[in-house]
CSV table of C-alpha atoms in Angstrom, one decimal:
chain,number,residue,atom,x,y,z
Z,277,MET,CA,-87.3,52.0,40.8
Z,278,SER,CA,-90.2,53.9,39.2
Z,279,THR,CA,-90.3,55.1,35.7
Z,280,ASP,CA,-89.9,58.7,36.8
Z,281,GLU,CA,-86.5,57.8,38.3
Z,282,LEU,CA,-85.3,56.4,34.9
Z,283,LEU,CA,-86.8,59.0,32.5
Z,284,THR,CA,-88.8,62.1,33.2
Z,285,PHE,CA,-91.0,63.8,30.6
Z,286,ASP,CA,-91.5,67.6,30.2
Z,287,HIS,CA,-95.2,67.0,29.5
Z,288,VAL,CA,-97.8,64.9,31.3
Z,289,ASP,CA,-99.9,64.7,28.2
Z,290,ILE,CA,-99.5,65.4,24.5
Z,291,ARG,CA,-101.5,68.3,23.1
Z,292,PHE,CA,-102.3,68.9,19.4
Z,293,PRO,CA,-104.0,72.1,18.2
Z,294,ILE,CA,-106.8,70.9,15.9
Z,295,GLU,CA,-106.8,72.4,12.4
Z,296,LEU,CA,-108.6,70.4,9.8
Z,297,ASN,CA,-106.5,68.9,6.9
Z,298,LYS,CA,-103.3,70.0,8.6
Z,299,GLN,CA,-100.8,67.8,10.4
Z,300,GLY,CA,-100.1,68.5,14.1
Z,301,SER,CA,-96.8,67.9,15.9
Z,302,CYS,CA,-95.6,68.0,19.5
Z,303,SER,CA,-92.1,67.6,20.9
Z,304,LEU,CA,-91.2,65.8,24.1
Z,305,ASN,CA,-88.0,66.0,26.1
Z,306,LEU,CA,-87.0,62.7,27.8
Z,307,THR,CA,-84.5,63.4,30.5
Z,308,ASN,CA,-82.3,60.8,32.2
Z,309,LYS,CA,-81.3,62.0,35.6
Z,310,THR,CA,-79.6,58.8,36.6
Z,311,ASP,CA,-76.1,57.5,36.2
Z,312,ASN,CA,-77.4,54.6,34.0
Z,313,TYR,CA,-77.8,54.2,30.2
Z,314,VAL,CA,-81.6,54.0,29.6
Z,315,ALA,CA,-83.2,52.5,26.5
Z,316,PHE,CA,-86.7,53.5,25.5
Z,317,LYS,CA,-89.3,52.4,23.0
Z,318,ALA,CA,-92.5,54.4,22.1
Z,319,LYS,CA,-95.8,52.8,21.1
Z,320,THR,CA,-99.1,54.3,20.2
Z,321,THR,CA,-102.7,53.0,20.4
Z,322,ASN,CA,-103.3,54.1,16.9
Z,323,ALA,CA,-100.2,53.4,14.7
Z,324,LYS,CA,-101.7,54.7,11.5
Z,325,LYS,CA,-102.6,58.1,13.1
Z,326,TYR,CA,-99.3,58.9,14.8
Z,327,TYR,CA,-95.7,59.0,13.8
Z,328,VAL,CA,-93.0,59.0,16.6
Z,329,ARG,CA,-89.4,59.8,15.9
Z,330,PRO,CA,-87.2,58.5,17.2
Z,331,ASN,CA,-89.4,55.7,18.5
Z,332,VAL,CA,-86.5,53.9,20.0
Z,333,GLY,CA,-83.3,55.1,21.5
Z,334,VAL,CA,-80.8,55.2,24.4
Z,335,VAL,CA,-80.6,58.2,26.6
Z,336,LEU,CA,-77.1,58.7,28.1
Z,337,PRO,CA,-76.6,59.3,31.8
Z,338,ARG,CA,-77.5,62.9,32.9
Z,339,SER,CA,-78.7,63.8,29.4
Z,340,SER,CA,-81.9,64.2,27.5
Z,341,CYS,CA,-83.4,63.2,24.2
Z,342,GLU,CA,-86.0,65.1,22.1
Z,343,VAL,CA,-88.9,63.0,20.6
Z,344,LEU,CA,-91.2,64.4,17.9
Z,345,VAL,CA,-94.8,63.1,17.7
Z,346,ILE,CA,-96.7,63.8,14.5
Z,347,MET,CA,-100.4,63.4,14.1
Z,348,GLN,CA,-102.0,62.7,10.8
Z,349,ALA,CA,-104.3,65.5,9.5
Z,350,LEU,CA,-107.9,65.2,10.6
Z,351,LYS,CA,-110.6,65.6,7.9
Z,352,GLU,CA,-113.4,66.4,10.4
Z,353,ALA,CA,-113.6,67.9,13.8
Z,354,PRO,CA,-113.6,65.3,16.7
Z,355,ALA,CA,-116.8,65.1,18.7
Z,356,ASP,CA,-116.5,67.3,21.8
Z,357,MET,CA,-112.8,67.6,21.2
Z,358,GLN,CA,-112.3,64.3,22.9
Z,359,CYS,CA,-109.5,61.8,22.2
Z,360,ARG,CA,-108.9,58.3,23.7
Z,361,ASP,CA,-105.5,57.8,22.1
Z,362,LYS,CA,-102.4,57.3,24.3
Z,363,LEU,CA,-98.6,57.0,23.8
Z,364,LEU,CA,-96.8,54.3,25.8
Z,365,PHE,CA,-93.1,54.8,26.6
Z,366,GLN,CA,-91.2,51.7,27.9
Z,367,CYS,CA,-87.8,52.1,29.4
Z,368,LYS,CA,-85.1,50.0,31.1
Z,369,VAL,CA,-81.5,50.2,32.1
Z,370,VAL,CA,-79.1,48.8,29.5
Z,371,GLU,CA,-75.3,48.3,29.1
Z,372,PRO,CA,-73.2,51.3,28.2
Z,373,GLU,CA,-72.3,49.9,24.7
Z,374,THR,CA,-76.0,49.6,23.7
Z,375,THR,CA,-77.1,51.8,20.8
Z,376,ALA,CA,-80.4,52.7,19.3
Z,377,LYS,CA,-80.0,49.9,16.7
Z,378,ASP,CA,-79.8,47.4,19.5
Z,379,VAL,CA,-83.1,48.3,21.0
Z,380,THR,CA,-85.8,45.8,20.1
Z,381,SER,CA,-89.3,44.9,21.2
Z,382,GLU,CA,-88.0,41.8,22.8
Z,383,MET,CA,-86.0,43.9,25.3
Z,384,PHE,CA,-89.3,45.1,26.9
Z,385,SER,CA,-91.3,41.8,26.6
Z,386,LYS,CA,-92.9,40.6,29.9
Z,387,GLU,CA,-93.6,37.3,28.3
Z,388,ALA,CA,-89.9,36.8,27.5
Z,389,GLY,CA,-89.0,37.7,31.1
Z,390,HIS,CA,-87.8,41.2,30.4
Z,391,PRO,CA,-90.3,43.5,32.2
Z,392,ALA,CA,-89.9,47.2,31.5
Z,393,GLU,CA,-91.2,50.3,33.3
Z,394,GLU,CA,-93.9,52.2,31.5
Z,395,THR,CA,-95.3,55.7,31.2
Z,396,ARG,CA,-98.5,56.5,29.4
Z,397,LEU,CA,-99.2,59.9,28.0
Z,398,LYS,CA,-102.7,60.8,27.0
Z,399,VAL,CA,-103.3,62.6,23.7
Z,400,MET,CA,-105.5,65.8,24.0
Z,401,TYR,CA,-107.0,68.0,21.4
Z,402,VAL,CA,-106.8,71.8,22.0
Z,403,THR,CA,-108.2,74.8,20.1
Z,404,PRO,CA,-105.5,76.5,18.1
Z,405,PRO,CA,-104.6,80.1,19.2
Z,406,GLN,CA,-106.3,82.7,17.2
Z,407,PRO,CA,-104.1,84.9,15.1
Z,408,PRO,CA,-104.1,88.7,15.7
Z,409,SER,CA,-106.4,90.7,13.5
Z,410,PRO,CA,-104.5,91.7,10.3
Z,411,VAL,CA,-103.7,95.4,9.9
Z,412,GLN,CA,-104.0,96.6,6.3
Z,413,GLU,CA,-101.0,98.4,5.0
Z,414,GLY,CA,-101.0,101.7,3.2
Z,415,THR,CA,-104.4,102.9,4.4
Z,416,GLU,CA,-103.2,106.3,5.6
Z,417,GLU,CA,-104.9,109.3,4.0
Z,418,GLY,CA,-103.5,109.9,0.5
Z,419,SER,CA,-102.3,106.4,0.0
Z,420,SER,CA,-103.9,103.2,-1.3
Z,421,PRO,CA,-103.6,99.6,-0.1
Z,422,ARG,CA,-100.7,97.6,-1.5
Z,423,ALA,CA,-101.7,95.8,-4.7
Z,424,SER,CA,-102.3,92.1,-4.4
Z,425,VAL,CA,-100.7,89.5,-6.6
Z,426,SER,CA,-104.0,89.0,-8.4
Z,427,ASP,CA,-103.7,92.6,-9.7
Z,428,ASN,CA,-100.9,91.5,-11.9
Z,429,GLY,CA,-101.8,90.1,-15.2
Z,430,ASN,CA,-99.2,87.4,-14.8
Z,431,ALA,CA,-100.5,86.3,-11.4
Z,432,SER,CA,-99.4,82.7,-11.8
Z,433,GLU,CA,-95.7,83.5,-12.1
Z,434,ALA,CA,-95.8,86.2,-9.4
Z,435,PHE,CA,-97.6,83.8,-7.0
Z,436,VAL,CA,-94.9,81.1,-7.5
Z,437,ASP,CA,-92.1,83.7,-7.0
Z,438,MET,CA,-93.7,84.8,-3.7
Z,439,LEU,CA,-94.1,81.2,-2.5
Z,440,ARG,CA,-90.4,80.5,-3.2
Z,441,SER,CA,-89.5,82.5,-0.1
Z,442,LEU,CA,-92.3,81.0,2.0
Z,443,LEU,CA,-91.8,77.3,1.5
Z,444,VAL,CA,-90.3,75.2,4.2
Z,445,PRO,CA,-86.4,75.3,3.7
Z,446,LEU,CA,-85.6,73.8,0.4
Z,447,PHE,CA,-81.9,74.5,0.1
Z,448,SER,CA,-79.0,74.6,2.5
Z,449,ASN,CA,-76.0,76.9,2.4
Z,450,ALA,CA,-73.9,74.0,3.8
Z,451,ALA,CA,-72.3,71.5,1.4
Z,452,SER,CA,-73.3,68.7,3.7
Z,453,SER,CA,-74.9,67.8,7.1
Z,454,THR,CA,-74.3,65.1,9.6
Z,455,ASP,CA,-77.0,62.8,10.9
Z,456,ASP,CA,-77.3,61.4,14.4
Z,457,HIS,CA,-75.0,58.5,13.5
Z,458,GLY,CA,-72.2,60.7,12.4
Z,459,ILE,CA,-72.7,60.0,8.7
Z,460,THR,CA,-72.2,62.9,6.4
Z,461,LEU,CA,-75.1,63.4,3.9
Z,462,PRO,CA,-74.4,65.6,0.8
Z,463,GLN,CA,-77.0,68.3,0.6
Z,464,TYR,CA,-78.3,67.4,-2.8
Z,465,GLN,CA,-82.0,68.1,-3.2
Z,466,VAL,CA,-84.5,65.2,-3.0
Z,467,PHE,CA,-87.7,65.6,-5.0
Z,468,ILE,CA,-90.8,63.7,-4.1
Z,469,ASN,CA,-93.3,63.0,-6.8
Z,470,PHE,CA,-96.8,61.9,-5.6
Z,471,ARG,CA,-100.6,62.2,-6.1
Z,472,GLY,CA,-101.2,65.2,-3.9
Z,473,ASP,CA,-104.7,65.2,-2.6
Z,474,GLU,CA,-104.4,61.5,-1.8
Z,475,LEU,CA,-101.3,61.4,0.3
Z,476,ARG,CA,-100.2,65.0,1.1
Z,477,ASN,CA,-101.6,65.1,4.7
Z,478,SER,CA,-100.8,61.5,5.6
Z,479,PHE,CA,-98.1,59.3,4.3
Z,480,VAL,CA,-96.1,61.9,2.4
Z,481,GLY,CA,-96.3,64.3,5.3
Z,482,PHE,CA,-94.8,61.7,7.6
Z,483,LEU,CA,-92.1,60.9,5.0
Z,484,VAL,CA,-91.1,64.6,4.5
Z,485,LYS,CA,-90.8,65.2,8.3
Z,486,ALA,CA,-88.8,62.0,8.7
Z,487,MET,CA,-86.4,63.1,6.0
Z,488,ARG,CA,-86.0,66.5,7.5
Z,489,LEU,CA,-85.3,65.0,10.9
Z,490,GLU,CA,-82.5,63.1,9.2
Z,491,LYS,CA,-81.3,66.4,7.7
Z,492,ILE,CA,-82.2,65.4,4.2
Z,493,ASN,CA,-82.8,68.4,1.9
Z,494,VAL,CA,-86.2,67.4,0.6
Z,495,PHE,CA,-88.6,69.3,-1.7
Z,496,THR,CA,-92.2,68.5,-2.1
Z,497,ASP,CA,-95.1,70.4,-3.6
Z,498,GLU,CA,-96.6,71.3,-0.3
Z,499,VAL,CA,-98.8,74.1,-1.5
Z,500,GLU,CA,-100.2,72.5,-4.7
Z,501,LEU,CA,-98.2,74.4,-7.3
Z,502,ARG,CA,-99.1,72.1,-10.1
Z,503,GLY,CA,-102.2,74.0,-11.1
Z,504,THR,CA,-100.3,77.2,-11.0
Z,505,ASN,CA,-97.1,76.5,-13.0
Z,506,LEU,CA,-95.8,73.1,-13.8
Z,507,ASN,CA,-92.5,74.6,-15.1
Z,508,TYR,CA,-91.7,75.7,-11.6
Z,509,LEU,CA,-91.7,72.0,-10.5
Z,510,PHE,CA,-89.7,71.0,-13.6
Z,511,ARG,CA,-87.0,73.4,-12.4
Z,512,ARG,CA,-87.1,71.8,-9.0
Z,513,ILE,CA,-86.6,68.4,-10.6
Z,514,GLU,CA,-83.6,69.7,-12.6
Z,515,GLU,CA,-82.1,71.0,-9.4
Z,516,SER,CA,-82.5,67.6,-7.7
Z,517,ARG,CA,-80.1,64.6,-7.7
Z,518,VAL,CA,-82.6,62.1,-6.2
Z,519,ALA,CA,-86.3,61.7,-6.8
Z,520,VAL,CA,-88.8,59.5,-4.9
Z,521,ALA,CA,-91.7,58.5,-7.1
Z,522,ILE,CA,-94.6,57.3,-4.9
Z,523,PHE,CA,-97.0,55.2,-6.9
Z,524,SER,CA,-100.4,54.9,-5.3
Z,525,GLU,CA,-103.7,53.6,-6.6
Z,526,ARG,CA,-104.8,57.1,-7.8
Z,527,TYR,CA,-101.4,58.2,-9.1
Z,528,THR,CA,-102.4,57.5,-12.7
Z,529,GLU,CA,-105.4,59.8,-12.4
Z,530,SER,CA,-103.1,62.7,-12.5
Z,531,CYS,CA,-101.6,64.0,-15.8
Z,532,TRP,CA,-99.4,66.3,-13.6
Z,533,CYS,CA,-97.8,63.4,-11.8
Z,534,LEU,CA,-97.1,61.7,-15.1
Z,535,ASP,CA,-95.7,64.8,-16.7
Z,536,GLU,CA,-93.3,65.2,-13.7
Z,537,LEU,CA,-92.4,61.5,-14.2
Z,538,VAL,CA,-91.5,62.2,-17.8
Z,539,LYS,CA,-89.2,65.0,-16.8
Z,540,MET,CA,-87.6,62.7,-14.2
Z,541,LYS,CA,-87.0,60.0,-16.8
Z,542,GLU,CA,-85.3,62.6,-19.0
Z,543,GLN,CA,-83.0,63.6,-16.1
Z,544,MET,CA,-82.4,60.0,-15.2
Z,545,GLU,CA,-81.3,59.1,-18.8
Z,546,GLN,CA,-78.8,62.0,-18.7
Z,547,GLY,CA,-77.3,60.6,-15.5
Z,548,LYS,CA,-78.4,63.7,-13.6
Z,549,LEU,CA,-81.0,62.0,-11.4
Z,550,VAL,CA,-81.5,58.8,-9.4
Z,551,VAL,CA,-85.2,57.8,-9.2
Z,552,VAL,CA,-86.4,55.5,-6.3
Z,553,PRO,CA,-89.8,54.0,-7.0
Z,554,VAL,CA,-92.1,53.4,-4.1
Z,555,PHE,CA,-95.2,51.3,-4.4
Z,556,TYR,CA,-97.6,52.5,-1.7
Z,557,ARG,CA,-100.2,49.9,-0.8
Z,558,LEU,CA,-99.9,48.4,-4.2
Z,559,ASN,CA,-98.6,45.2,-5.8
Z,560,ALA,CA,-95.6,46.2,-7.7
Z,561,THR,CA,-96.0,43.4,-10.3
Z,562,ALA,CA,-99.6,44.4,-10.9
Z,563,CYS,CA,-98.6,48.0,-11.4
Z,564,LYS,CA,-95.9,47.1,-13.9
Z,565,ARG,CA,-98.5,45.2,-15.9
Z,566,PHE,CA,-101.0,48.1,-15.6
Z,567,MET,CA,-103.5,45.9,-13.8
Z,568,GLY,CA,-106.1,46.8,-11.2
Z,569,ALA,CA,-107.2,50.3,-10.4
Z,570,PHE,CA,-103.7,51.6,-11.2
Z,571,GLY,CA,-104.1,50.4,-14.8
Z,572,ASP,CA,-107.8,51.3,-15.1
Z,573,ASN,CA,-107.0,54.9,-14.1
Z,574,LEU,CA,-104.3,55.1,-16.6
Z,575,ARG,CA,-106.6,53.9,-19.4
Z,576,ASN,CA,-109.2,56.4,-18.4
Z,577,LEU,CA,-106.6,59.2,-18.6
Z,578,GLU,CA,-105.5,57.9,-22.0
Z,579,TRP,CA,-109.1,58.2,-23.2
Z,580,GLU,CA,-109.4,61.7,-21.8
Z,581,TYR,CA,-106.1,62.7,-23.6
Z,582,ARG,CA,-106.6,60.6,-26.7
Z,583,SER,CA,-106.0,63.7,-28.8
Z,584,GLU,CA,-102.4,63.8,-27.5
Z,585,PRO,CA,-101.0,60.4,-28.4
Z,586,GLU,CA,-97.3,61.5,-28.1
Z,587,ARG,CA,-97.9,62.7,-24.5
Z,588,ILE,CA,-99.6,59.4,-23.6
Z,589,GLN,CA,-96.7,57.4,-25.1
Z,590,LYS,CA,-94.2,59.5,-23.0
Z,591,TRP,CA,-96.2,58.7,-19.9
Z,592,LYS,CA,-96.0,54.9,-20.6
Z,593,GLU,CA,-92.3,55.1,-21.4
Z,594,ALA,CA,-91.6,57.0,-18.2
Z,595,LEU,CA,-93.6,54.5,-16.1
Z,596,SER,CA,-91.8,51.5,-17.7
Z,597,SER,CA,-88.4,53.2,-17.3
Z,598,VAL,CA,-88.9,54.0,-13.6
Z,599,PHE,CA,-90.5,50.6,-12.9
Z,600,SER,CA,-87.2,49.0,-14.0
Z,601,ASN,CA,-85.4,50.5,-11.0
Z,602,ILE,CA,-85.3,48.5,-7.7
Z,603,GLY,CA,-88.2,49.9,-5.6
Z,604,LEU,CA,-89.8,49.6,-2.2
Z,605,THR,CA,-93.3,48.1,-1.7
Z,606,SER,CA,-95.9,48.2,1.0
Z,607,ASP,CA,-99.4,46.8,1.2
Z,608,ILE,CA,-102.5,47.5,3.4
Z,609,ARG,CA,-101.0,45.4,6.2
Z,610,SER,CA,-97.6,47.0,6.3
Z,611,ASN,CA,-96.3,49.0,9.2
Z,612,GLU,CA,-96.4,52.5,7.8
Z,613,SER,CA,-93.8,53.8,10.3
Z,614,LYS,CA,-91.3,51.1,9.4
Z,615,PHE,CA,-92.0,51.7,5.7
Z,616,VAL,CA,-91.2,55.4,6.1
Z,617,ASP,CA,-88.0,54.4,7.8
Z,618,SER,CA,-87.0,52.1,5.0
Z,619,ILE,CA,-87.5,54.8,2.4
Z,620,VAL,CA,-85.4,57.3,4.4
Z,621,GLU,CA,-82.6,54.8,4.8
Z,622,GLU,CA,-82.7,54.0,1.0
Z,623,VAL,CA,-82.5,57.7,0.2
Z,624,LYS,CA,-79.6,58.2,2.6
Z,625,LYS,CA,-77.7,55.3,0.9
Z,626,VAL,CA,-78.3,56.9,-2.5
Z,627,LEU,CA,-77.1,60.3,-1.4
Z,628,ILE,CA,-74.0,58.9,0.2
Z,629,LYS,CA,-73.2,56.9,-3.0
Z,630,ILE,CA,-73.6,59.9,-5.2
Z,631,GLY,CA,-71.4,62.0,-2.9
Z,632,THR,CA,-68.7,59.3,-2.9
Z,633,GLU,CA,-68.8,58.9,-6.7
Z,634,GLU,CA,-68.5,62.6,-7.3
Z,635,ARG,CA,-65.5,62.9,-4.9
Z,636,GLU,CA,-63.7,60.2,-6.8
Z,637,LEU,CA,-64.1,62.0,-10.1
């Protein structure tokens, strides 16, 4: 039996429009035209560059499954728009009671005597479509072009208000949503606190998309609002019930990150927020002792803001308070995809716990 007879793909390759510093995504439909239950597992030749969800699963007879492939943002244009990366899909017939949680690498291991059928899809770069030329409004005779936001003396506030309607969905009208396993997730907002320019187009981008795939109502500063109006982000923290604080090596370079953390600590102490610390490619113990680059960056920031001792003290207290929570840790050798999954699962557990506790009140 060939792979095509088990699963068919709606694409023979995976095409990503290339836009620098912007993630790309492509969806695939895997169709099972047989009367068998078919398990699959996806692999990439560059695990740090691509994020595949779901990367394992079971496709029911005569049905299909959608798979999303996310490519990390490129910082420079590839030479001749060429790419040598590939995605490998392994598949085999399994018993009807098999679920996605039962699918392991061992099931597809040739060495273990479990050969699987394989399909390789090549990754291709394409030029993004050009947008139509903009038509300026209000240029008819006797009228003037519409005033821009910058014409307003209070541009900062106006800009934030305009962005509120443009951001990726932040809130849901529904009280809850159901994930693929039938678990009801309360639609409390989840706030992500991180060092923007370091992680926005890589790890955090993967995490946000993974959360949204799991129907988690997540907010992140996707358009760098910190330099515009920090109060806007404080309001988003107040509206959240869960926050994920992602500590990275350069986190303590940012006074904005630390100010957000202070606000999170205040909400946490009032019982209004649960904070989940994440140590990204860091040793958690070293961070808690302010050692290494993490500690050096904090001391440099302290020197820069030495005229504001009370603010510095609040930063340190917020760090110590959040560090006391049970966190998740990765290092340079960690599988980033699995680490993202572990964060998503932890957030789901917290959301379900909050929902359960509130229903019991």
